């Protein structure tokens, strides 16, 4: 399995040292913050060259969601995502992870009434994805659409929700990213959902059931990795988790060792 990681607070801060450290831990790639990539493009290129560690994808680092309630912010987000996709194409990255929105609204907490209709949500997210589909085509990249759990977003919660956007809009450069943490909350059966949507699944985020490091909770990573392998999944699985341990660096390393045996 190709295993990559996002940044962690205990990683070194300079880019060159960060890339060395991640490579030294045994990861196959880095999922970078979009703003860090755009603002330090030359430095990122130099770090890739010096270490051989590839930048796989970008996540975050833009202002305004593709499903933002505020149109000005939605359009601003699109411009910034386009810039990140251009930068990714310069470093050989595959694409960017985008949820419909993160932390903007949830039906599960007060006020529980959305300022926009569900139809309005669909129009906004579809318009954004159709626009980004063209940017992705032009830059040779992919937009990975991420379902989040119901407490973080109200628009796309399951892999099936994401698939509907892709199919209904006939998007050619948008794929699904499955995040085990969100899937554990929203899907009836994580392995079954991975299997059902295997033809659209391009990326995976991993954490254990409580969003701490893989291996520290109750998810069955062996079974889930077996499912991905059985479905000939060719993408990356990327650590997106907090670390709960007295020695976070050692716990992270132990977690990766554990996953390599799954
Ligand atoms: C947020 O919970 C998350 O999973 C990120 O990947 C947002 O894109
Ligand atoms: Mn995620």
PDB file of C-alpha atoms and ligand atoms in Angstrom:
ATOM      1  CA  UNK A   1       0.000   0.000   0.000  1.00  0.00           C
ATOM      2  CA  UNK A   2       1.200   3.516  -0.774  1.00  0.00           C
ATOM      3  CA  UNK A   3       1.100   5.356   2.532  1.00  0.00           C
ATOM      4  CA  UNK A   4       1.563   9.120   2.850  1.00  0.00           C
ATOM      5  CA  UNK A   5       1.008  11.663   5.597  1.00  0.00           C
ATOM      6  CA  UNK A   6      -0.194  15.173   6.229  1.00  0.00           C
ATOM      7  CA  UNK A   7       1.856  17.455   8.441  1.00  0.00           C
ATOM      8  CA  UNK A   8       2.076  16.872  12.196  1.00  0.00           C
ATOM      9  CA  UNK A   9       2.967  19.370  14.957  1.00  0.00           C
ATOM     10  CA  UNK A  10       5.994  17.279  15.958  1.00  0.00           C
ATOM     11  CA  UNK A  11       7.504  17.294  12.438  1.00  0.00           C
ATOM     12  CA  UNK A  12      10.364  19.746  11.788  1.00  0.00           C
ATOM     13  CA  UNK A  13       9.199  23.144  10.559  1.00  0.00           C
ATOM     14  CA  UNK A  14      11.531  23.939   7.659  1.00  0.00           C
ATOM     15  CA  UNK A  15      10.395  22.336   4.433  1.00  0.00           C
ATOM     16  CA  UNK A  16      13.645  20.552   3.627  1.00  0.00           C
ATOM     17  CA  UNK A  17      13.863  19.040   7.136  1.00  0.00           C
ATOM     18  CA  UNK A  18      10.173  18.148   7.075  1.00  0.00           C
ATOM     19  CA  UNK A  19      10.534  16.219   3.822  1.00  0.00           C
ATOM     20  CA  UNK A  20      13.663  14.421   5.130  1.00  0.00           C
ATOM     21  CA  UNK A  21      11.880  13.493   8.349  1.00  0.00           C
ATOM     22  CA  UNK A  22       8.786  12.126   6.597  1.00  0.00           C
ATOM     23  CA  UNK A  23      10.907  10.110   4.218  1.00  0.00           C
ATOM     24  CA  UNK A  24      13.051   8.847   7.102  1.00  0.00           C
ATOM     25  CA  UNK A  25       9.948   7.600   8.891  1.00  0.00           C
ATOM     26  CA  UNK A  26       9.185   5.446   5.858  1.00  0.00           C
ATOM     27  CA  UNK A  27       6.282   7.295   4.240  1.00  0.00           C
ATOM     28  CA  UNK A  28       5.822   7.207   0.456  1.00  0.00           C
ATOM     29  CA  UNK A  29       4.580  10.750   0.029  1.00  0.00           C
ATOM     30  CA  UNK A  30       3.376  14.010   1.553  1.00  0.00           C
ATOM     31  CA  UNK A  31      -0.073  15.603   1.460  1.00  0.00           C
ATOM     32  CA  UNK A  32       0.713  19.276   1.724  1.00  0.00           C
ATOM     33  CA  UNK A  33      -1.345  22.278   2.802  1.00  0.00           C
ATOM     34  CA  UNK A  34      -2.384  24.138  -0.356  1.00  0.00           C
ATOM     35  CA  UNK A  35      -1.261  27.526   0.879  1.00  0.00           C
ATOM     36  CA  UNK A  36       2.127  26.222   1.989  1.00  0.00           C
ATOM     37  CA  UNK A  37       2.599  24.788  -1.509  1.00  0.00           C
ATOM     38  CA  UNK A  38       1.604  27.954  -3.363  1.00  0.00           C
ATOM     39  CA  UNK A  39       3.522  30.344  -1.104  1.00  0.00           C
ATOM     40  CA  UNK A  40       6.715  28.262  -1.069  1.00  0.00           C
ATOM     41  CA  UNK A  41       6.614  26.577  -4.461  1.00  0.00           C
ATOM     42  CA  UNK A  42      10.341  26.856  -5.209  1.00  0.00           C
ATOM     43  CA  UNK A  43      11.260  25.606  -1.744  1.00  0.00           C
ATOM     44  CA  UNK A  44       8.874  22.642  -2.140  1.00  0.00           C
ATOM     45  CA  UNK A  45      10.410  21.804  -5.521  1.00  0.00           C
ATOM     46  CA  UNK A  46      13.874  21.891  -3.955  1.00  0.00           C
ATOM     47  CA  UNK A  47      12.776  19.670  -1.051  1.00  0.00           C
ATOM     48  CA  UNK A  48      11.267  17.109  -3.446  1.00  0.00           C
ATOM     49  CA  UNK A  49      14.468  17.103  -5.466  1.00  0.00           C
ATOM     50  CA  UNK A  50      16.699  16.793  -2.402  1.00  0.00           C
ATOM     51  CA  UNK A  51      14.765  13.977  -0.738  1.00  0.00           C
ATOM     52  CA  UNK A  52      12.906  12.169  -3.535  1.00  0.00           C
ATOM     53  CA  UNK A  53       9.747  12.352  -1.395  1.00  0.00           C
ATOM     54  CA  UNK A  54       6.826  13.233  -3.699  1.00  0.00           C
ATOM     55  CA  UNK A  55       4.022  15.661  -2.979  1.00  0.00           C
ATOM     56  CA  UNK A  56       0.970  13.526  -3.702  1.00  0.00           C
ATOM     57  CA  UNK A  57      -1.896  15.845  -2.990  1.00  0.00           C
ATOM     58  CA  UNK A  58      -2.909  19.084  -1.319  1.00  0.00           C
ATOM     59  CA  UNK A  59      -5.559  19.498   1.359  1.00  0.00           C
ATOM     60  CA  UNK A  60      -6.868  22.827   2.664  1.00  0.00           C
ATOM     61  CA  UNK A  61      -5.131  26.170   2.320  1.00  0.00           C
ATOM     62  CA  UNK A  62      -7.879  28.188   0.606  1.00  0.00           C
ATOM     63  CA  UNK A  63     -10.576  30.605   1.812  1.00  0.00           C
ATOM     64  CA  UNK A  64     -14.138  29.816   0.719  1.00  0.00           C
ATOM     65  CA  UNK A  65     -15.773  26.414   0.289  1.00  0.00           C
ATOM     66  CA  UNK A  66     -16.992  24.970  -2.996  1.00  0.00           C
ATOM     67  CA  UNK A  67     -20.422  24.913  -1.319  1.00  0.00           C
ATOM     68  CA  UNK A  68     -20.028  28.182   0.560  1.00  0.00           C
ATOM     69  CA  UNK A  69     -23.232  29.981   1.601  1.00  0.00           C
ATOM     70  CA  UNK A  70     -21.563  33.265   0.632  1.00  0.00           C
ATOM     71  CA  UNK A  71     -21.153  33.500  -3.136  1.00  0.00           C
ATOM     72  CA  UNK A  72     -18.162  35.828  -2.940  1.00  0.00           C
ATOM     73  CA  UNK A  73     -16.350  33.350  -0.728  1.00  0.00           C
ATOM     74  CA  UNK A  74     -17.299  30.404  -2.965  1.00  0.00           C
ATOM     75  CA  UNK A  75     -15.840  32.161  -6.007  1.00  0.00           C
ATOM     76  CA  UNK A  76     -12.745  33.209  -4.078  1.00  0.00           C
ATOM     77  CA  UNK A  77     -12.251  29.612  -2.942  1.00  0.00           C
ATOM     78  CA  UNK A  78     -12.462  28.408  -6.533  1.00  0.00           C
ATOM     79  CA  UNK A  79      -9.781  30.849  -7.661  1.00  0.00           C
ATOM     80  CA  UNK A  80      -7.477  29.744  -4.852  1.00  0.00           C
ATOM     81  CA  UNK A  81      -8.129  26.042  -5.517  1.00  0.00           C
ATOM     82  CA  UNK A  82      -7.286  26.637  -9.190  1.00  0.00           C
ATOM     83  CA  UNK A  83      -3.983  28.202  -8.143  1.00  0.00           C
ATOM     84  CA  UNK A  84      -3.241  25.179  -5.931  1.00  0.00           C
ATOM     85  CA  UNK A  85      -4.007  22.803  -8.822  1.00  0.00           C
ATOM     86  CA  UNK A  86      -1.609  24.755 -11.047  1.00  0.00           C
ATOM     87  CA  UNK A  87       1.099  24.509  -8.391  1.00  0.00           C
ATOM     88  CA  UNK A  88       0.405  20.789  -7.956  1.00  0.00           C
ATOM     89  CA  UNK A  89       0.843  20.240 -11.675  1.00  0.00           C
ATOM     90  CA  UNK A  90       4.264  21.914 -11.413  1.00  0.00           C
ATOM     91  CA  UNK A  91       5.441  19.470  -8.737  1.00  0.00           C
ATOM     92  CA  UNK A  92       3.859  16.329 -10.210  1.00  0.00           C
ATOM     93  CA  UNK A  93       1.088  16.166  -7.604  1.00  0.00           C
ATOM     94  CA  UNK A  94      -2.128  14.297  -8.326  1.00  0.00           C
ATOM     95  CA  UNK A  95      -4.760  16.688  -7.063  1.00  0.00           C
ATOM     96  CA  UNK A  96      -6.547  18.446  -4.236  1.00  0.00           C
ATOM     97  CA  UNK A  97      -8.957  17.201  -1.574  1.00  0.00           C
ATOM     98  CA  UNK A  98     -12.119  19.304  -1.260  1.00  0.00           C
ATOM     99  CA  UNK A  99     -15.151  18.822   0.984  1.00  0.00           C
ATOM    100  CA  UNK A 100     -18.394  20.682   0.126  1.00  0.00           C
ATOM    101  CA  UNK A 101     -17.628  22.733   3.227  1.00  0.00           C
ATOM    102  CA  UNK A 102     -16.038  22.129   6.600  1.00  0.00           C
ATOM    103  CA  UNK A 103     -17.475  23.615   9.793  1.00  0.00           C
ATOM    104  CA  UNK A 104     -19.897  25.914   7.950  1.00  0.00           C
ATOM    105  CA  UNK A 105     -23.199  24.324   9.006  1.00  0.00           C
ATOM    106  CA  UNK A 106     -24.624  21.120  10.508  1.00  0.00           C
ATOM    107  CA  UNK A 107     -28.244  20.025  10.827  1.00  0.00           C
ATOM    108  CA  UNK A 108     -27.242  18.242  14.054  1.00  0.00           C
ATOM    109  CA  UNK A 109     -26.501  21.286  16.218  1.00  0.00           C
ATOM    110  CA  UNK A 110     -28.436  24.508  16.834  1.00  0.00           C
ATOM    111  CA  UNK A 111     -29.777  26.472  14.975  1.00  0.00           C
ATOM    112  CA  UNK A 112     -30.494  23.272  12.943  1.00  0.00           C
ATOM    113  CA  UNK A 113     -32.058  25.263  10.113  1.00  0.00           C
ATOM    114  CA  UNK A 114     -29.945  25.970   7.093  1.00  0.00           C
ATOM    115  CA  UNK A 115     -29.912  29.465   5.580  1.00  0.00           C
ATOM    116  CA  UNK A 116     -30.093  27.826   2.122  1.00  0.00           C
ATOM    117  CA  UNK A 117     -32.349  25.160   0.591  1.00  0.00           C
ATOM    118  CA  UNK A 118     -31.028  21.712  -0.315  1.00  0.00           C
ATOM    119  CA  UNK A 119     -31.638  22.623  -3.937  1.00  0.00           C
ATOM    120  CA  UNK A 120     -29.509  25.746  -3.458  1.00  0.00           C
ATOM    121  CA  UNK A 121     -26.763  23.574  -1.946  1.00  0.00           C
ATOM    122  CA  UNK A 122     -26.813  21.275  -4.990  1.00  0.00           C
ATOM    123  CA  UNK A 123     -26.663  24.186  -7.409  1.00  0.00           C
ATOM    124  CA  UNK A 124     -23.703  25.804  -5.665  1.00  0.00           C
ATOM    125  CA  UNK A 125     -21.675  22.604  -5.243  1.00  0.00           C
ATOM    126  CA  UNK A 126     -22.444  21.419  -8.793  1.00  0.00           C
ATOM    127  CA  UNK A 127     -21.468  24.772 -10.313  1.00  0.00           C
ATOM    128  CA  UNK A 128     -18.179  24.714  -8.401  1.00  0.00           C
ATOM    129  CA  UNK A 129     -17.370  21.149  -9.383  1.00  0.00           C
ATOM    130  CA  UNK A 130     -18.136  21.747 -13.076  1.00  0.00           C
ATOM    131  CA  UNK A 131     -15.832  24.758 -13.047  1.00  0.00           C
ATOM    132  CA  UNK A 132     -13.082  22.865 -11.218  1.00  0.00           C
ATOM    133  CA  UNK A 133     -13.478  19.891 -13.567  1.00  0.00           C
ATOM    134  CA  UNK A 134     -12.224  22.149 -16.367  1.00  0.00           C
ATOM    135  CA  UNK A 135      -9.332  23.470 -14.298  1.00  0.00           C
ATOM    136  CA  UNK A 136      -8.350  19.909 -13.441  1.00  0.00           C
ATOM    137  CA  UNK A 137      -8.502  18.929 -17.131  1.00  0.00           C
ATOM    138  CA  UNK A 138      -6.293  21.881 -18.070  1.00  0.00           C
ATOM    139  CA  UNK A 139      -3.728  21.186 -15.337  1.00  0.00           C
ATOM    140  CA  UNK A 140      -3.718  17.392 -15.604  1.00  0.00           C
ATOM    141  CA  UNK A 141      -4.901  17.031 -12.021  1.00  0.00           C
ATOM    142  CA  UNK A 142      -7.859  15.573 -10.127  1.00  0.00           C
ATOM    143  CA  UNK A 143     -10.307  17.030  -7.641  1.00  0.00           C
ATOM    144  CA  UNK A 144     -10.973  14.571  -4.809  1.00  0.00           C
ATOM    145  CA  UNK A 145     -14.427  15.181  -3.383  1.00  0.00           C
ATOM    146  CA  UNK A 146     -14.590  14.373   0.318  1.00  0.00           C
ATOM    147  CA  UNK A 147     -17.668  13.324   2.281  1.00  0.00           C
ATOM    148  CA  UNK A 148     -17.452  14.560   5.886  1.00  0.00           C
ATOM    149  CA  UNK A 149     -19.463  13.393   8.865  1.00  0.00           C
ATOM    150  CA  UNK A 150     -22.787  15.079   9.680  1.00  0.00           C
ATOM    151  CA  UNK A 151     -21.263  17.240  12.436  1.00  0.00           C
ATOM    152  CA  UNK A 152     -18.742  18.848  10.062  1.00  0.00           C
ATOM    153  CA  UNK A 153     -20.853  19.320   6.916  1.00  0.00           C
ATOM    154  CA  UNK A 154     -24.504  18.933   5.907  1.00  0.00           C
ATOM    155  CA  UNK A 155     -24.117  18.505   2.122  1.00  0.00           C
ATOM    156  CA  UNK A 156     -21.965  15.435   1.390  1.00  0.00           C
ATOM    157  CA  UNK A 157     -21.751  12.787   4.124  1.00  0.00           C
ATOM    158  CA  UNK A 158     -21.405   9.447   2.320  1.00  0.00           C
ATOM    159  CA  UNK A 159     -19.469   8.109  -0.631  1.00  0.00           C
ATOM    160  CA  UNK A 160     -22.824   7.700  -2.391  1.00  0.00           C
ATOM    161  CA  UNK A 161     -23.545  11.439  -1.885  1.00  0.00           C
ATOM    162  CA  UNK A 162     -20.213  12.309  -3.525  1.00  0.00           C
ATOM    163  CA  UNK A 163     -20.816   9.865  -6.358  1.00  0.00           C
ATOM    164  CA  UNK A 164     -24.161  11.456  -7.161  1.00  0.00           C
ATOM    165  CA  UNK A 165     -22.458  14.810  -7.790  1.00  0.00           C
ATOM    166  CA  UNK A 166     -19.896  13.181 -10.062  1.00  0.00           C
ATOM    167  CA  UNK A 167     -22.425  11.146 -12.032  1.00  0.00           C
ATOM    168  CA  UNK A 168     -25.133  13.794 -12.351  1.00  0.00           C
ATOM    169  CA  UNK A 169     -22.666  16.412 -13.554  1.00  0.00           C
ATOM    170  CA  UNK A 170     -20.733  13.940 -15.751  1.00  0.00           C
ATOM    171  CA  UNK A 171     -17.477  15.067 -14.155  1.00  0.00           C
ATOM    172  CA  UNK A 172     -14.384  13.509 -15.682  1.00  0.00           C
ATOM    173  CA  UNK A 173     -11.672  14.819 -13.358  1.00  0.00           C
ATOM    174  CA  UNK A 174     -13.429  14.531 -10.014  1.00  0.00           C
ATOM    175  CA  UNK A 175     -13.040  11.370  -7.932  1.00  0.00           C
ATOM    176  CA  UNK A 176     -14.107  10.338  -4.432  1.00  0.00           C
ATOM    177  CA  UNK A 177     -11.865  10.420  -1.400  1.00  0.00           C
ATOM    178  CA  UNK A 178     -12.977   8.105   1.400  1.00  0.00           C
ATOM    179  CA  UNK A 179     -11.887   9.185   4.887  1.00  0.00           C
ATOM    180  CA  UNK A 180     -12.061   6.229   7.280  1.00  0.00           C
ATOM    181  CA  UNK A 181     -12.864   8.510  10.231  1.00  0.00           C
ATOM    182  CA  UNK A 182     -15.883  10.083   8.537  1.00  0.00           C
ATOM    183  CA  UNK A 183     -16.889   6.778   6.960  1.00  0.00           C
ATOM    184  CA  UNK A 184     -16.886   5.114  10.372  1.00  0.00           C
ATOM    185  CA  UNK A 185     -19.574   7.587  11.424  1.00  0.00           C
ATOM    186  CA  UNK A 186     -21.634   7.705   8.230  1.00  0.00           C
ATOM    187  CA  UNK A 187     -21.396   4.427   6.289  1.00  0.00           C
ATOM    188  CA  UNK A 188     -23.278   1.249   7.251  1.00  0.00           C
ATOM    189  CA  UNK A 189     -20.194  -0.782   6.342  1.00  0.00           C
ATOM    190  CA  UNK A 190     -16.871   0.875   5.481  1.00  0.00           C
ATOM    191  CA  UNK A 191     -15.498  -2.042   3.433  1.00  0.00           C
ATOM    192  CA  UNK A 192     -18.746  -2.399   1.483  1.00  0.00           C
ATOM    193  CA  UNK A 193     -18.798   1.332   0.671  1.00  0.00           C
ATOM    194  CA  UNK A 194     -15.171   1.188  -0.535  1.00  0.00           C
ATOM    195  CA  UNK A 195     -16.123  -1.748  -2.734  1.00  0.00           C
ATOM    196  CA  UNK A 196     -19.339  -0.244  -4.111  1.00  0.00           C
ATOM    197  CA  UNK A 197     -17.571   2.966  -5.156  1.00  0.00           C
ATOM    198  CA  UNK A 198     -14.263   1.397  -6.192  1.00  0.00           C
ATOM    199  CA  UNK A 199     -14.585   2.750  -9.747  1.00  0.00           C
ATOM    200  CA  UNK A 200     -14.697   6.347  -8.450  1.00  0.00           C
ATOM    201  CA  UNK A 201     -12.390   6.026  -5.431  1.00  0.00           C
ATOM    202  CA  UNK A 202      -9.150   7.927  -6.044  1.00  0.00           C
ATOM    203  CA  UNK A 203      -7.842   8.773  -2.591  1.00  0.00           C
ATOM    204  CA  UNK A 204      -8.155   7.704   1.045  1.00  0.00           C
ATOM    205  CA  UNK A 205      -7.602   9.458   4.387  1.00  0.00           C
ATOM    206  CA  UNK A 206      -6.923   7.292   7.409  1.00  0.00           C
ATOM    207  CA  UNK A 207      -7.248   7.612  11.150  1.00  0.00           C
ATOM    208  CA  UNK A 208      -8.611   5.215  13.699  1.00  0.00           C
ATOM    209  CA  UNK A 209     -12.251   5.321  14.846  1.00  0.00           C
ATOM    210  CA  UNK A 210     -11.590   8.231  17.250  1.00  0.00           C
ATOM    211  CA  UNK A 211      -9.298  10.049  14.815  1.00  0.00           C
ATOM    212  CA  UNK A 212      -6.119   9.184  16.654  1.00  0.00           C
ATOM    213  CA  UNK A 213      -3.292   7.269  14.992  1.00  0.00           C
ATOM    214  CA  UNK A 214      -4.164   4.035  13.125  1.00  0.00           C
ATOM    215  CA  UNK A 215      -3.731   1.003  15.353  1.00  0.00           C
ATOM    216  CA  UNK A 216      -4.677   2.808  18.562  1.00  0.00           C
ATOM    217  CA  UNK A 217      -8.435   2.253  18.218  1.00  0.00           C
ATOM    218  CA  UNK A 218     -10.949  -0.286  17.020  1.00  0.00           C
ATOM    219  CA  UNK A 219     -10.962  -0.079  13.197  1.00  0.00           C
ATOM    220  CA  UNK A 220      -9.922  -3.296  11.455  1.00  0.00           C
ATOM    221  CA  UNK A 221      -7.203  -1.930   9.158  1.00  0.00           C
ATOM    222  CA  UNK A 222      -6.239  -5.403   7.910  1.00  0.00           C
ATOM    223  CA  UNK A 223      -9.771  -6.011   6.654  1.00  0.00           C
ATOM    224  CA  UNK A 224     -10.057  -2.529   5.133  1.00  0.00           C
ATOM    225  CA  UNK A 225      -6.677  -2.748   3.388  1.00  0.00           C
ATOM    226  CA  UNK A 226      -7.618  -6.244   2.156  1.00  0.00           C
ATOM    227  CA  UNK A 227     -10.740  -4.732   0.637  1.00  0.00           C
ATOM    228  CA  UNK A 228      -8.738  -1.972  -1.092  1.00  0.00           C
ATOM    229  CA  UNK A 229      -6.261  -4.549  -2.421  1.00  0.00           C
ATOM    230  CA  UNK A 230      -9.052  -6.866  -3.598  1.00  0.00           C
ATOM    231  CA  UNK A 231     -10.516  -3.932  -5.527  1.00  0.00           C
ATOM    232  CA  UNK A 232      -7.072  -3.131  -7.038  1.00  0.00           C
ATOM    233  CA  UNK A 233      -6.954   0.294  -5.402  1.00  0.00           C
ATOM    234  CA  UNK A 234      -3.949   2.107  -6.872  1.00  0.00           C
ATOM    235  CA  UNK A 235      -4.117   5.363  -4.918  1.00  0.00           C
ATOM    236  CA  UNK A 236      -2.596   6.460  -1.625  1.00  0.00           C
ATOM    237  CA  UNK A 237      -3.839   6.178   1.909  1.00  0.00           C
ATOM    238  CA  UNK A 238      -2.898   9.316   3.808  1.00  0.00           C
ATOM    239  CA  UNK A 239      -2.590   9.817   7.563  1.00  0.00           C
ATOM    240  CA  UNK A 240      -4.940  12.568   8.727  1.00  0.00           C
ATOM    241  CA  UNK A 241      -5.114  12.123  12.467  1.00  0.00           C
ATOM    242  CA  UNK A 242      -4.168  13.402  15.848  1.00  0.00           C
ATOM    243  CA  UNK A 243      -1.666  11.467  17.895  1.00  0.00           C
ATOM    244  CA  UNK A 244      -2.490  10.378  21.449  1.00  0.00           C
ATOM    245  CA  UNK A 245       0.674   9.169  23.173  1.00  0.00           C
ATOM    246  CA  UNK A 246       3.379  10.360  25.568  1.00  0.00           C
ATOM    247  CA  UNK A 247       5.863  10.181  22.705  1.00  0.00           C
ATOM    248  CA  UNK A 248       3.986  11.205  19.528  1.00  0.00           C
ATOM    249  CA  UNK A 249       6.906  10.644  17.161  1.00  0.00           C
ATOM    250  CA  UNK A 250       7.444   7.089  18.430  1.00  0.00           C
ATOM    251  CA  UNK A 251       3.695   6.373  18.362  1.00  0.00           C
ATOM    252  CA  UNK A 252       3.482   7.614  14.768  1.00  0.00           C
ATOM    253  CA  UNK A 253       6.389   5.410  13.764  1.00  0.00           C
ATOM    254  CA  UNK A 254       4.831   2.419  15.562  1.00  0.00           C
ATOM    255  CA  UNK A 255       1.529   3.087  13.810  1.00  0.00           C
ATOM    256  CA  UNK A 256       3.198   3.042  10.396  1.00  0.00           C
ATOM    257  CA  UNK A 257       5.017  -0.195  11.284  1.00  0.00           C
ATOM    258  CA  UNK A 258       1.668  -1.675  12.301  1.00  0.00           C
ATOM    259  CA  UNK A 259       0.009  -0.605   9.021  1.00  0.00           C
ATOM    260  CA  UNK A 260       2.845  -2.000   6.897  1.00  0.00           C
ATOM    261  CA  UNK A 261       1.896  -5.400   8.303  1.00  0.00           C
ATOM    262  CA  UNK A 262      -1.819  -4.980   7.635  1.00  0.00           C
TER     263      UNK A 262
HETATM  264  C1  LIG B   1     -11.839  17.294   7.834  1.00  0.00           C
HETATM  265  O1  LIG B   1     -12.391  16.588   8.892  1.00  0.00           O
HETATM  266  C2  LIG B   1     -11.203  16.396   6.840  1.00  0.00           C
HETATM  267  O2  LIG B   1     -11.353  15.185   6.863  1.00  0.00           O
HETATM  268  C3  LIG B   1     -10.336  17.014   5.826  1.00  0.00           C
HETATM  269  O3  LIG B   1      -9.786  16.069   4.982  1.00  0.00           O
HETATM  270  C4  LIG B   1     -11.065  18.120   5.113  1.00  0.00           C
HETATM  271  O4  LIG B   1     -10.898  18.100   3.744  1.00  0.00           O
HETATM  272 MN1  LIG B   2     -10.178  13.880   5.536  1.00  0.00          MN
END
